[in-house]
Coordinates of C-alpha atoms in Angstrom, one line a residue:
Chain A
X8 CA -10.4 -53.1 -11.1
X9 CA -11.3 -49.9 -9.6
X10 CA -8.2 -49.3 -7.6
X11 CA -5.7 -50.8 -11.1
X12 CA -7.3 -47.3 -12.5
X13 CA -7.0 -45.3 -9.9
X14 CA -3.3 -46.1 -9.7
X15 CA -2.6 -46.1 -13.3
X16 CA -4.2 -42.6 -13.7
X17 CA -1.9 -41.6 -10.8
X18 CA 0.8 -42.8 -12.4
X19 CA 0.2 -41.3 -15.8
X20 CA -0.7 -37.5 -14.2
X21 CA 2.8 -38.0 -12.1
X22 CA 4.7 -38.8 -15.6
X23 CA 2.8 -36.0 -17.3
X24 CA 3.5 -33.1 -14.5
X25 CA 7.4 -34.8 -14.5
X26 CA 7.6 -34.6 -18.3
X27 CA 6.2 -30.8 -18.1
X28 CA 8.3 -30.0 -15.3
X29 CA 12.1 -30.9 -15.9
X30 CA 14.5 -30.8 -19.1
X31 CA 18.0 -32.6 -19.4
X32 CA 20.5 -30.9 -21.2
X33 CA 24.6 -31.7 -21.3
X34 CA 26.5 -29.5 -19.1
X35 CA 29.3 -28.5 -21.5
X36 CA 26.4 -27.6 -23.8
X37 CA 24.8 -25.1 -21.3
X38 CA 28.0 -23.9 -19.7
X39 CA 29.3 -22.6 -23.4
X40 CA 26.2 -20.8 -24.5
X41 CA 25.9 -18.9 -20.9
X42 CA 28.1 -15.7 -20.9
X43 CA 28.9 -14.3 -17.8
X44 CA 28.8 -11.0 -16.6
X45 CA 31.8 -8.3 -16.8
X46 CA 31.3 -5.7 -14.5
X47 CA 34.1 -3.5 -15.4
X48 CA 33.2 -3.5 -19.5
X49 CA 29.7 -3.0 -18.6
X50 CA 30.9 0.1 -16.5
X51 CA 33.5 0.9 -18.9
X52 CA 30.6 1.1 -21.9
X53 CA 28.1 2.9 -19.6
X54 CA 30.7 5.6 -18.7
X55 CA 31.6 6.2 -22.3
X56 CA 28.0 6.1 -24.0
X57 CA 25.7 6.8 -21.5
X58 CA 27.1 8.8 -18.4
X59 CA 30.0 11.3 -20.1
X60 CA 27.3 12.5 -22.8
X61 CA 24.1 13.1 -20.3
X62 CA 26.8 14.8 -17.9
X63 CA 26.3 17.7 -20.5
X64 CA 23.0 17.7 -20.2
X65 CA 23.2 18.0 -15.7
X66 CA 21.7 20.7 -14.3
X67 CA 23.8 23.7 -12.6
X68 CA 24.6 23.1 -8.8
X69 CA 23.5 26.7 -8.1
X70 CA 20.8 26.5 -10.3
X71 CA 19.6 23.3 -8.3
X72 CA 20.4 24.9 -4.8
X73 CA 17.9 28.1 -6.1
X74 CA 15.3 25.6 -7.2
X75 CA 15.6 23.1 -4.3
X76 CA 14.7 26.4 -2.0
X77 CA 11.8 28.0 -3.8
X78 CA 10.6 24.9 -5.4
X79 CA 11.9 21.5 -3.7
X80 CA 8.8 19.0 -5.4
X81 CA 9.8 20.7 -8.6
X82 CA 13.8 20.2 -8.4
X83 CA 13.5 16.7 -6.8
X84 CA 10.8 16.1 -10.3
X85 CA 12.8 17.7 -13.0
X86 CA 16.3 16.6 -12.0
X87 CA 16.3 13.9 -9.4
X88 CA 16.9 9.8 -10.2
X89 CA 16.5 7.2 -7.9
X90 CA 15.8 3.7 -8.8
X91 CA 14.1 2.5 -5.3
X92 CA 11.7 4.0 -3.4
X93 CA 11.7 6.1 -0.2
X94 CA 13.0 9.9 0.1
X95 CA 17.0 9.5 -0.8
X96 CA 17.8 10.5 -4.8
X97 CA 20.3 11.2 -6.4
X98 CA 21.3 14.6 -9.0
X99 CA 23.8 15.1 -11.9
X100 CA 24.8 18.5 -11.4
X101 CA 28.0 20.4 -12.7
X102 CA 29.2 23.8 -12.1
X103 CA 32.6 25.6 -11.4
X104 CA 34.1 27.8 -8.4
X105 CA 36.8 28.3 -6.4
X106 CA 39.0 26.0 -4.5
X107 CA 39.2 27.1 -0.9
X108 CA 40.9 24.2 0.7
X109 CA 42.1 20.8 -0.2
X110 CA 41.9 18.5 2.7
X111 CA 42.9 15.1 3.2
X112 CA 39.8 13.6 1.7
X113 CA 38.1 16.3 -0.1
X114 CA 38.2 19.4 -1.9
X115 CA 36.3 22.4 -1.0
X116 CA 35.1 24.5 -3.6
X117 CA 33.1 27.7 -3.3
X118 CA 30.4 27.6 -6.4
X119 CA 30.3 30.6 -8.9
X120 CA 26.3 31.4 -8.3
X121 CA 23.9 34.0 -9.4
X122 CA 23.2 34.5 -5.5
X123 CA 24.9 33.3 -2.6
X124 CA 28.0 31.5 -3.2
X125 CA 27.9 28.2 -1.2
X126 CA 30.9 25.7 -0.7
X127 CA 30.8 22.1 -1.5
X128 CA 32.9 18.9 -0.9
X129 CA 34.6 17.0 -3.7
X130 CA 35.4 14.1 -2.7
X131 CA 39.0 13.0 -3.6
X132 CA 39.4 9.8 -0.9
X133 CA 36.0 7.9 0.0
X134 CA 34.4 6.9 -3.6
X135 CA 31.3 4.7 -2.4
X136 CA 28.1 4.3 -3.1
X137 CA 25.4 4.2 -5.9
X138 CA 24.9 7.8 -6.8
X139 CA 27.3 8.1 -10.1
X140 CA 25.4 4.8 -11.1
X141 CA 21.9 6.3 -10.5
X142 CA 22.4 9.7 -10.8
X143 CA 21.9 10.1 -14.9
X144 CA 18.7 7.9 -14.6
X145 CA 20.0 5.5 -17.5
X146 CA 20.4 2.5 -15.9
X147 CA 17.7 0.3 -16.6
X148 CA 17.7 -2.6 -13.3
X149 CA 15.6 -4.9 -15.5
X150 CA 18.7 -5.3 -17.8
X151 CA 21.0 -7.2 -14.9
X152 CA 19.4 -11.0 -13.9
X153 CA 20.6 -10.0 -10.1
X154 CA 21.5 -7.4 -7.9
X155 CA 25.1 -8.5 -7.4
X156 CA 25.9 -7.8 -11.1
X157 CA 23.6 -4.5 -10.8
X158 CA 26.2 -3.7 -7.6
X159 CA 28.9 -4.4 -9.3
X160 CA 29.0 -1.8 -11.7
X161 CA 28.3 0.8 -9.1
X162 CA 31.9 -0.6 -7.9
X163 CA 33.0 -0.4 -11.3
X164 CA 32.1 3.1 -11.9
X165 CA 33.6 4.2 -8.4
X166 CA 36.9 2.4 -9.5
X167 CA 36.8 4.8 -12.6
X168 CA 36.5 7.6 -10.7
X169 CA 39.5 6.8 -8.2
X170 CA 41.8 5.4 -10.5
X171 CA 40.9 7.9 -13.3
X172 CA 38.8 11.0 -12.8
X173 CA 40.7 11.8 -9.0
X174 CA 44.7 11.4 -9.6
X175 CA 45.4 13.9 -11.9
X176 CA 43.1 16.4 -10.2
X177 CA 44.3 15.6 -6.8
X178 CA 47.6 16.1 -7.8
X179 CA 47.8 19.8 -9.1
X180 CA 45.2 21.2 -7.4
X181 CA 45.6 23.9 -4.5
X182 CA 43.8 26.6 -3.0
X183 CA 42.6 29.4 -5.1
X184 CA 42.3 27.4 -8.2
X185 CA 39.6 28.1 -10.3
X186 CA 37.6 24.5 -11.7
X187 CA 35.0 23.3 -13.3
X188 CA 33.4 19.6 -11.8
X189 CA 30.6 17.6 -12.9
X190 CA 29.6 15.0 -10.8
X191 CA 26.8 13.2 -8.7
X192 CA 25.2 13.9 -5.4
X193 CA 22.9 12.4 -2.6
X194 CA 19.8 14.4 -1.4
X195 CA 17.1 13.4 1.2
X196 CA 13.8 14.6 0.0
X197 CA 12.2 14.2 3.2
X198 CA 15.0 15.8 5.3
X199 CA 16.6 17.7 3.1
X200 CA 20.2 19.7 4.2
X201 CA 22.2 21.7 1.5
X202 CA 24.7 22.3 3.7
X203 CA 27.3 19.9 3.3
X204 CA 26.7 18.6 -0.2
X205 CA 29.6 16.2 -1.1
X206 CA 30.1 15.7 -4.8
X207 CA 31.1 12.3 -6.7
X208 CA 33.0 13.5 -9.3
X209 CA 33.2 12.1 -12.7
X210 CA 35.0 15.0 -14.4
X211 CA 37.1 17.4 -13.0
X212 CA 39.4 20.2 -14.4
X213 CA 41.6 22.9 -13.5
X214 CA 40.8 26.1 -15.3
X215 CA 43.3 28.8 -14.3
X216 CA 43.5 31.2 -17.1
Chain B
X28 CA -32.6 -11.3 22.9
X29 CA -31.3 -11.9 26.4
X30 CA -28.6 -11.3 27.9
X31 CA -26.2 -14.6 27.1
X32 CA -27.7 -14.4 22.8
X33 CA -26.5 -11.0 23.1
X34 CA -23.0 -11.9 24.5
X35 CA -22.6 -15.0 22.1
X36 CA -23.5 -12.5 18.8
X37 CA -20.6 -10.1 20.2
X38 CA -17.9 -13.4 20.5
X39 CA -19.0 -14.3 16.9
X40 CA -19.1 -11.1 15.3
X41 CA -16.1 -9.9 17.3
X42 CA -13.3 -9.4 14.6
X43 CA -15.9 -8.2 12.2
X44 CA -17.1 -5.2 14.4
X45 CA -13.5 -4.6 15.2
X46 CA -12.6 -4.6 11.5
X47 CA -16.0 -1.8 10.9
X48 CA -14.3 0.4 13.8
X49 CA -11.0 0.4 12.3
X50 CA -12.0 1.0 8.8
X51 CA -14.2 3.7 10.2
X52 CA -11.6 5.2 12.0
X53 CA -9.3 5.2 9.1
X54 CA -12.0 6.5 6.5
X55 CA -12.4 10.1 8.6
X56 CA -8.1 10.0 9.5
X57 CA -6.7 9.5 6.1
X58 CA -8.6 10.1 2.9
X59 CA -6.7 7.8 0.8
X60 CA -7.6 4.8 2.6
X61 CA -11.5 4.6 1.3
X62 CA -10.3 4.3 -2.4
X63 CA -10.8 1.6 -4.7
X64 CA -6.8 0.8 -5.8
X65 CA -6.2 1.5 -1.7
X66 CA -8.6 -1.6 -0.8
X67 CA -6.6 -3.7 -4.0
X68 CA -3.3 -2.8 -2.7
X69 CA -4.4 -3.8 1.2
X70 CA -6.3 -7.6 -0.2
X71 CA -3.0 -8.1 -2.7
X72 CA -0.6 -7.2 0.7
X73 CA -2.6 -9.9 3.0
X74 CA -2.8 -12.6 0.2
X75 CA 0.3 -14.1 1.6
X76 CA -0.5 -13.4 5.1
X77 CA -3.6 -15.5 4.3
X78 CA -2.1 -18.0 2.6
X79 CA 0.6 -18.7 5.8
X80 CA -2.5 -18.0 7.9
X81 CA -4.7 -20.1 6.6
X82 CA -2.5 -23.2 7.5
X83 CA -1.8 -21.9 10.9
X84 CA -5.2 -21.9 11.8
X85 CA -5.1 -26.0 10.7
X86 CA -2.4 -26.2 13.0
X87 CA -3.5 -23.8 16.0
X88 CA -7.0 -25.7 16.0
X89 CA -4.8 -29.1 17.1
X90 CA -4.2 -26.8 19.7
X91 CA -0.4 -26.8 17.7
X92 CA 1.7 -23.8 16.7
X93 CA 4.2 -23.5 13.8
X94 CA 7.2 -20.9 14.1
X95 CA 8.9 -21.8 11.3
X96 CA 6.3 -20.2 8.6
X97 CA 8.4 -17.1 7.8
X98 CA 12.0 -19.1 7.2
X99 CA 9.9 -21.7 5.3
X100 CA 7.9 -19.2 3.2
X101 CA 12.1 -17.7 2.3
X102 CA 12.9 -21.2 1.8
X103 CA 10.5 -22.6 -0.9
X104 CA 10.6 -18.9 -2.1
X105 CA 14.2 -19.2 -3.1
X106 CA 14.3 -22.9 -4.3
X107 CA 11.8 -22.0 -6.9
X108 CA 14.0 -19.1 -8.3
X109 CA 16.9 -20.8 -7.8
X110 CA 15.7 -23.7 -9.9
X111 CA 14.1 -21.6 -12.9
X112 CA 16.9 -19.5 -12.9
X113 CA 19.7 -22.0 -12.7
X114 CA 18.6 -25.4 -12.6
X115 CA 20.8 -27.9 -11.5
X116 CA 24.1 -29.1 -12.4
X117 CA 25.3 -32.8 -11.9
X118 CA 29.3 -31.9 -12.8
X119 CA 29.9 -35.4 -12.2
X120 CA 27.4 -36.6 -15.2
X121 CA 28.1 -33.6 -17.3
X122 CA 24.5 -33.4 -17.1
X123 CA 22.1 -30.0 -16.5
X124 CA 18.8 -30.7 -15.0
X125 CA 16.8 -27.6 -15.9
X126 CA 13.2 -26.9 -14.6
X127 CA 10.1 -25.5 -16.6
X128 CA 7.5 -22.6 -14.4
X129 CA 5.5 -25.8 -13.4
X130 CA 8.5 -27.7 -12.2
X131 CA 9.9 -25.0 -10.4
X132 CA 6.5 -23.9 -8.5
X133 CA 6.2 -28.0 -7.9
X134 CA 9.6 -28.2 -6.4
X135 CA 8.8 -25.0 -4.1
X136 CA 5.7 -26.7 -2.8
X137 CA 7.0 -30.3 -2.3
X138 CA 9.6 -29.0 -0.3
X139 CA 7.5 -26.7 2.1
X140 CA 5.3 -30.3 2.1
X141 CA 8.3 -31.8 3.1
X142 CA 9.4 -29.5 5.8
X143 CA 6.4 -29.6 7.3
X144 CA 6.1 -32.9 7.3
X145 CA 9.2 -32.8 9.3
X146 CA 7.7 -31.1 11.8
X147 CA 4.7 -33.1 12.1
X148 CA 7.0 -36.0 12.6
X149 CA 9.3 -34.5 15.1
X150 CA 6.6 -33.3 16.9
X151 CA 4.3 -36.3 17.4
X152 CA 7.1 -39.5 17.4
X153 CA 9.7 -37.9 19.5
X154 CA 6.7 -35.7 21.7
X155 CA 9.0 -32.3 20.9
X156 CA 6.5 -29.5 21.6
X157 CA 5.4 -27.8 18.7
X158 CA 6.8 -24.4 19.5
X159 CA 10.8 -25.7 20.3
X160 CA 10.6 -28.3 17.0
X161 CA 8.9 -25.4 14.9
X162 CA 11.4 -22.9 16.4
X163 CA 14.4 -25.3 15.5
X164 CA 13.1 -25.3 12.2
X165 CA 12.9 -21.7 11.8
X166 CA 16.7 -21.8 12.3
X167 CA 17.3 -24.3 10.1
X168 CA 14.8 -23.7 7.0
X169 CA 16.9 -19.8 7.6
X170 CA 20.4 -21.8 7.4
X171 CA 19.1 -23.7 4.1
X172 CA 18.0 -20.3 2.6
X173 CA 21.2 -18.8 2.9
X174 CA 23.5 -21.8 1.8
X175 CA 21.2 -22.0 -1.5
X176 CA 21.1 -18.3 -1.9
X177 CA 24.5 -17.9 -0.9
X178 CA 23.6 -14.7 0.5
X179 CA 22.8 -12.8 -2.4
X180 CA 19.0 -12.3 -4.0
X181 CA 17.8 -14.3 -7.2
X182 CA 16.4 -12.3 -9.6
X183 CA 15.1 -11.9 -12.9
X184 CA 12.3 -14.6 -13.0
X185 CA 10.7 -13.8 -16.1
X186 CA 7.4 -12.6 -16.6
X187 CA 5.3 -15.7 -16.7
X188 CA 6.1 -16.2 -13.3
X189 CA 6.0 -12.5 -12.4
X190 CA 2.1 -12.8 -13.1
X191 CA 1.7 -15.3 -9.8
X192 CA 2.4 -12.4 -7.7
X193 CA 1.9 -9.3 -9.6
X194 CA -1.0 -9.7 -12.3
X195 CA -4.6 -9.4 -12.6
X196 CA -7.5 -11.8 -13.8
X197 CA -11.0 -10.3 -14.5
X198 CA -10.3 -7.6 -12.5
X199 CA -8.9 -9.0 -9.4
X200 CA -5.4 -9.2 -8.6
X201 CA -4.1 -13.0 -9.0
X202 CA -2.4 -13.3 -5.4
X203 CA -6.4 -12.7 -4.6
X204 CA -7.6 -15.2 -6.5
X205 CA -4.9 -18.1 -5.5
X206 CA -5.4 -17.0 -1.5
X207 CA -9.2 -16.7 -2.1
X208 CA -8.2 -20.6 -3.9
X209 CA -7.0 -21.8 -0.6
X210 CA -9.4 -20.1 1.5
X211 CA -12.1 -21.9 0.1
X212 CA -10.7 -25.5 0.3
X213 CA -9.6 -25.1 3.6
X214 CA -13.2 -23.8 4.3
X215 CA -14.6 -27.2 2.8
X216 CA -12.0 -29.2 4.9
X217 CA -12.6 -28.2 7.9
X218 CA -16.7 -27.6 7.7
X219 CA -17.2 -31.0 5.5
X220 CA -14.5 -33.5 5.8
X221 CA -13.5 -35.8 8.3
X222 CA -10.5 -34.7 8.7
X223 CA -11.6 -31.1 9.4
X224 CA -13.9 -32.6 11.9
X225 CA -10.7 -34.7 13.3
X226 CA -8.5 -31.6 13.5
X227 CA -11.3 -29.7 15.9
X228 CA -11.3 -33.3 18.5
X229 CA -7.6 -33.3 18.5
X230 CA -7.8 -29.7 19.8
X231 CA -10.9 -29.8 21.8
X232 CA -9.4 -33.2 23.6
X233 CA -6.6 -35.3 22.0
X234 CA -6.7 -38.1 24.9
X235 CA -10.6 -38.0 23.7
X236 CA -9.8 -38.6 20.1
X237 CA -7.2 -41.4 21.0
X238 CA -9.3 -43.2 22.7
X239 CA -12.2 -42.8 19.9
X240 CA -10.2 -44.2 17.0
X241 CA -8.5 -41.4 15.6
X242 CA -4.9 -41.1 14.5
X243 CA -3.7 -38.3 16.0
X244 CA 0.0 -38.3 14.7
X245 CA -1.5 -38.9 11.2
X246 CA -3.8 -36.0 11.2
X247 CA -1.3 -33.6 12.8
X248 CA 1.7 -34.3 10.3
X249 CA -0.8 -34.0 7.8
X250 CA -1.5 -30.3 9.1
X251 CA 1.6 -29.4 9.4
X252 CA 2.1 -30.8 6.2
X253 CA -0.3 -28.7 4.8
X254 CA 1.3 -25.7 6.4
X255 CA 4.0 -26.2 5.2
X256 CA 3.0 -26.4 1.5
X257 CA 0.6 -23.0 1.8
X258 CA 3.9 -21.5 3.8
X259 CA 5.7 -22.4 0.4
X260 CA 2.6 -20.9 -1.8
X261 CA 3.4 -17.6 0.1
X262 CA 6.8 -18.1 -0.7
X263 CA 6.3 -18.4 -4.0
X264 CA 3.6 -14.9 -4.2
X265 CA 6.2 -13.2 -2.6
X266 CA 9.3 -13.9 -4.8
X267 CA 6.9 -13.3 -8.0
X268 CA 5.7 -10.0 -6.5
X269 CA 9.6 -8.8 -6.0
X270 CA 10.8 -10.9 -8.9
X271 CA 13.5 -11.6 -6.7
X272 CA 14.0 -14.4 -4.3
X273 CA 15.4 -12.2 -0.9
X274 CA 17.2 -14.6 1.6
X275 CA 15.8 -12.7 4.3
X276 CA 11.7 -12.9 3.0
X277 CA 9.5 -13.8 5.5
X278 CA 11.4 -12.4 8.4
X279 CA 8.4 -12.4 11.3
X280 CA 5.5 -13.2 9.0
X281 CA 4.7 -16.1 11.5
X282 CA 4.2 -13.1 14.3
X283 CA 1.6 -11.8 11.4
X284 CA -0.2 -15.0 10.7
X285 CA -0.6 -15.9 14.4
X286 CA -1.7 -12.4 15.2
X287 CA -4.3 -12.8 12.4
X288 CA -5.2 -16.5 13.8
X289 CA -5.7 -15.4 16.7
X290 CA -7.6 -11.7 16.3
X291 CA -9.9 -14.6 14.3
X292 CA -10.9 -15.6 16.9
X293 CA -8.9 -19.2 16.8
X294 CA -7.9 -20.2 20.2
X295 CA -4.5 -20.7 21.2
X296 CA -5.5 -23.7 23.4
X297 CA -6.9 -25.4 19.9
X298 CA -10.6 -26.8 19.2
X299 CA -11.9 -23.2 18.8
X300 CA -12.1 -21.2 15.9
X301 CA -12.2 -21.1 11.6
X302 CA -10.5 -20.0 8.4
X303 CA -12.8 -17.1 7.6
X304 CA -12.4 -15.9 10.9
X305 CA -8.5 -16.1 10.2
X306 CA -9.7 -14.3 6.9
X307 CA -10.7 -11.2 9.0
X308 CA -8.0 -11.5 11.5
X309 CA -5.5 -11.0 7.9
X310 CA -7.9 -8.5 6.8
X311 CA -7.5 -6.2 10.6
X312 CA -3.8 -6.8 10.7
X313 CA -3.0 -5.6 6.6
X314 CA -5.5 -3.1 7.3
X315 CA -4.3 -1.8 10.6
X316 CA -0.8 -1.8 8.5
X317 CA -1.7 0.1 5.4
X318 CA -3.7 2.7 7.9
X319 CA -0.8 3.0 10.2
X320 CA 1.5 4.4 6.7
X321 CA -0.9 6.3 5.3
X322 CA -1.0 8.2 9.0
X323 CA 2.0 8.3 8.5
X324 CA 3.3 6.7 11.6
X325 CA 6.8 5.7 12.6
X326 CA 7.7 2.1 11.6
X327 CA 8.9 1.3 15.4
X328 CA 5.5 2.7 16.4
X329 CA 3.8 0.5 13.9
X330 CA 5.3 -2.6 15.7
X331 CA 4.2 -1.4 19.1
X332 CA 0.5 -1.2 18.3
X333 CA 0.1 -4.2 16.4
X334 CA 2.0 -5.6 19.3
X335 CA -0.6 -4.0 21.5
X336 CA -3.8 -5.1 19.0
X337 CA -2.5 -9.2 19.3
X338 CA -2.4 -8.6 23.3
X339 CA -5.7 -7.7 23.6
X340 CA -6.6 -10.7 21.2
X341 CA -5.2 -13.0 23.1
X342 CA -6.8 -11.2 26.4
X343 CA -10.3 -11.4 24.7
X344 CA -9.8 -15.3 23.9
X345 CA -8.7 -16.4 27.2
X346 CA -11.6 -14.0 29.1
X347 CA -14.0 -16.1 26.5
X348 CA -12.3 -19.2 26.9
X349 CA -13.1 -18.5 30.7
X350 CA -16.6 -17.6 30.5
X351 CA -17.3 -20.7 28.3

C-alpha cells in the first residue's frame, strides 16, 4: 500500500513539473509571429535619428585634446561612451583643419585649434570596429536578444561610412584643402596616446571658399 | 596541550588561519577590500565556485577527480538559454516544443545529471581512470557547447531568470542563498547518511568497502552524478549573472574548484576531508582573487600565485598525509 503511494505521488509531481515545464505550439504558428532581425534598417534608422542629430552635439577635437591634458577623468566623464568595461572608450568629436596629405588609407588633417595645431588620421580605407556604434552613447545593448545582431549593426554602420560618407570625399580631396569632419574615435584611458588619433568619419566636407 | 593536540588544532584549523592572514594582509594593502558591498561581491563571485566545488569534494573524497566541471558548467549553461530562448523545433511535425523558466532550469540540470552519470559509468564499468574519462569529457561536453551555440552567445534571458544569478533575497544575494542551499545538504549527506559515510570507505579503502558490502560503482556514478548536476547549477548562476549563455563559460573553473578542494583540506588520495572545509578553500581562492585586482596586479601574475597558493596546498596535504 505504502509503496502504490509512494509511486503514484511520484508520478503525479513528475506530470505536474512536466505540465509546468513544456508548451506545444505549431511551428508555422511561431515561425510567422517571430520577426527577424535587419541589421542594415536597424543601422539605417539609427544613423538617421539617432547618430547624424547627436553628431551636432560632439565635442570639438581640440577642445577634447585641451581637456584630455589638463583634465583626463573629466574628458573621459563628460564626453566618453563605452558600453563594456575596462579602460578603452570611445568620443564623438568634430572639428575642421587642413589637409596635409592624402595617403593610401587615410587623410591627414592638421586641426584648426586655439593652441597647438595637432594632425589627425581620417580614415578613408580600413572602416572596422565598434566606435561609430558606441561613440554617441545611444545604443541601448538591452534592445538586441544577442550579440550577433548587436555586431551586426556596428557592420552596418561601417558599410555606411565606406559606401557613403568616404567616396565622394576621397574623390576630390587633395592637399591643402580646407574640411570640416565629424566622426568617432578610440581612446585608452589607462594608457592614453593623442598622438596618432585616427578618426571614423561619419561626415565629411570640403570647405574651400 | 601537548605537542601532537597542538599539531592536530593547526591541520584542522589550517585554511581558516590561512584565510585570517590573507584577509589581514589585504585589510592594511587595499582599503577597499574591508567594505561591506566588497565582502558581497567576493561571496556572490565564489557562489559558483562553490557550487562546482562542492561536488568535487564528493567526488575527490572517493579518492576520484572530475575535469570536465568547467565544459559541463558551459554546457548545461547554454542548454538552459538555448531552450528558453528558442525552444525546440520538430520541422518534421510542424510542431514547436517551447520550455517555461522551470523547464528550462530542469532540462540544464538533467543533463549535467546525465553527463555525469556518464562519467561515473565510464569510469567504474570500463575501469577508465577518472582523470582520462573526465578529461575526454571536457572535450566533448566543449564540442556539444559549441554545436548548440553555434559559436555565438545566447542572450536576452529575461529577467525572471536574470534574478537566479543577479538578485537579492532579504538582504543576501540569491547565488548566496542557492550555494549556501547546496552547501548544507551536502553537509547533511556526507555527516548523516549512509551514503556520505560510503563515499569516505570508498576513499579511505575501496577493496575495504567491496569486500564489506558496499556498491562501489553505485555510490561513485551517483557522485559523479551529483557533480554533474551542481556543475550544471553553476552553469546556470553564471548564464543568469551575464544574461548570456558564453560558449566559452567555465573555461578552467575545474583548476578553481580543485584548488579550493584541496586548500580545504580534502585529500587528493580521497577518504580525507569535508564540504565546509571546501567552503573555505572557495572563500581563500575568491578572496585571494578579488585582493589580487584590487592591488592591482597583472592578470598573468594573478595566475602564477594562485598557481603557487594550490602547490603549497597540495605540499601541506601530502606532508600531513605522511605524518598521519
Amino acid at each position: 500500500m505504502k509503496k502504490i503511494i509512494k509511486y503514484t505521488g511520484s508520478v503525479l509531481l513528475v506530470a505536474v513539473v512536466a505540465y509546468n515545464s513544456v508548451y506545444f505550439k505549431k511551428l508555422d504558428e511561431v515561425k510567422a509571429g517571430a520577426t527577424s532581425f535587419d541589421a542594415a534598417k536597424y543601422a539605417e534608422k539609427f544613423w538617421t535619428e539617432k547618430l547624424t542629430p547627436h553628431v551636432a552635439k560632439a565635442i570639438e577635437i581640440g577642445q577634447l585634446l585641451t581637456l584630455l591634458q589638463t583634465d583626463k577623468n573629466k574628458a573621459f566623464a563628460d564626453h566618453a561612451h563605452a558600453l563594456g568595461i575596462g579602460n578603452v572608450k570611445y568620443f564623438l568629436v568634430k572639428g575642421s583643419g587642413i589637409v596635409k596629405s592624402v595617403e593610401e588609407n587615410q587623410v591627414m588633417v592638421k586641426i584648426e585649434s586655439e593652441r597647438e595645431k595637432p594632425e589627425v588620421a581620417i580614415a578613408t580605407e580600413y572602416v572596422f570596429g565598434n566606435a561609430v556604434r558606441d561613440a554617441s552613447g545611444e545604443i541601448d545593448i538591452n534592445a538586441f536578444t544577442n550579440s550577433m545582431d548587436f555586431n551586426n549593426v556596428s557592420g552596418e554602420l561601417n558599410k555606411i561610412i565606406r559606401e557613403k560618407v568616404i567616396p565622394p570625399f576621397r574623390s576630390k580631396v587633395k592637399t591643402g584643402d580646407k574640411v570640416t569632419f565629424s566622426g568617432a574615435i578610440e581612446l585608452n584611458k589607462e594608457h592614453l596616446s593623442t598622438r596618432s588619433i585616427e578618426i571614423i568619419p561619419i561626415d565629411l566636407k570640403i570647405v574651400n571658399e | 596541550m601537548n605537542l601532537q593536540t597542538y599539531r592536530a588544532n593547526l591541520i584542522r584549523f589550517q585554511s581558516l588561519i590561512a584565510l585570517f592572514i590573507l584577509c589581514l594582509a589585504l585589510s592594511i594593502l587595499s582599503d577597499k577590500f574591508l567594505t561591506v558591498s566588497n565582502a558581497w561581491n567576493v561571496m556572490r563571485q565564489i557562489s559558483v565556485n562553490i557550487c562546482i566545488s562542492t561536488g568535487m569534494t564528493l567526488i575527490v573524497l572517493t579518492a576520484g577527480i572530475d575535469l570536465s566541471v568547467g565544459s559541463v558548467l558551459a554546457l548545461c549553461g547554454a542548454i538552459t538559454a538555448g531552450l528558453l530562448r528558442n525552444g525546440i523545433e520538430v520541422p518534421s511535425g510542424n510542431l514547436y516544443i517551447g520550455f517555461t523558466l522551470l523547464g528550462a532550469v530542469i532540462a540544464g540540470i538533467l543533463t549535467g545529471s546525465f553527463l555525469g552519470a556518464f562519467n561515473g559509468w565510464a569510469i567504474t564499468k570500463f575501469k577508465v581512470p577518472p582523470f582520462v574519462a573526465t578529461l575526454a569529457m571536457l572535450t566533448i561536453a566543449r564540442g556539444l557547447t559549441m554545436l548548440w551555440t553555434q559559436g555565438f552567445p545566447i542572450s536576452g534571458l529575461g529577467d525572471t531568470f536574470l534574478y537566479f544569478g543577479t538578485g537579492w533575497l532579504l538582504g543576501i544575494p540569491v547565488p548566496v542563498w542557492i550555494s549556501g542551499i547546496i552547501v548544507l545538504i551536502a553537509v547533511l549527506i556526507t555527516n548523516k547518511t549512509r551514503l556520505g559515510r560510503y563515499i569516505y570507505a570508498i576513499g579511505g579503502n575501496e577493496s575495504a568497502s567491496k569486500l564489506s558490502g558496499i556498491n562501489v560503482n553505485r555510490v561513485k556514478i551517483i557522485v559523479y552524478t551529483i557533480a554533474g548536476a551542481l556543475a550544471a547549477i553553476g552553469g546556470i548562476l553564471v548564464t543568469s549573472r551575464l544574461d548570456s549563455a558564453q560558449p566559452n563559460a567555465g573555461t578552467s573553473y575545474e583548476l578553481d574548484s580543485i584548488a579550493a578542494v584541496v586548500i580545504g583540506g580534502t585529500s587528493l588520495s580521497g577518504g580525507r576531508g569535508s564540504i565546509l572545509g571546501t567552503v573555505q578553500g572557495a572563500i581563500i581562492i575568491g578572496v585571494l582573487n578579488n585582493g589580487l585586482v584590487l592591488l592591482n596586479v597583472s592578470p598573468f601574475w594573478q595566475q602564477v600565485v594562485k598557481g603557487f597558493v594550490i602547490l603549497l596546498a597540495v605540499i601541506i596535504d601530502k606532508s600531513n598525509s605522511k605524518n598521519d
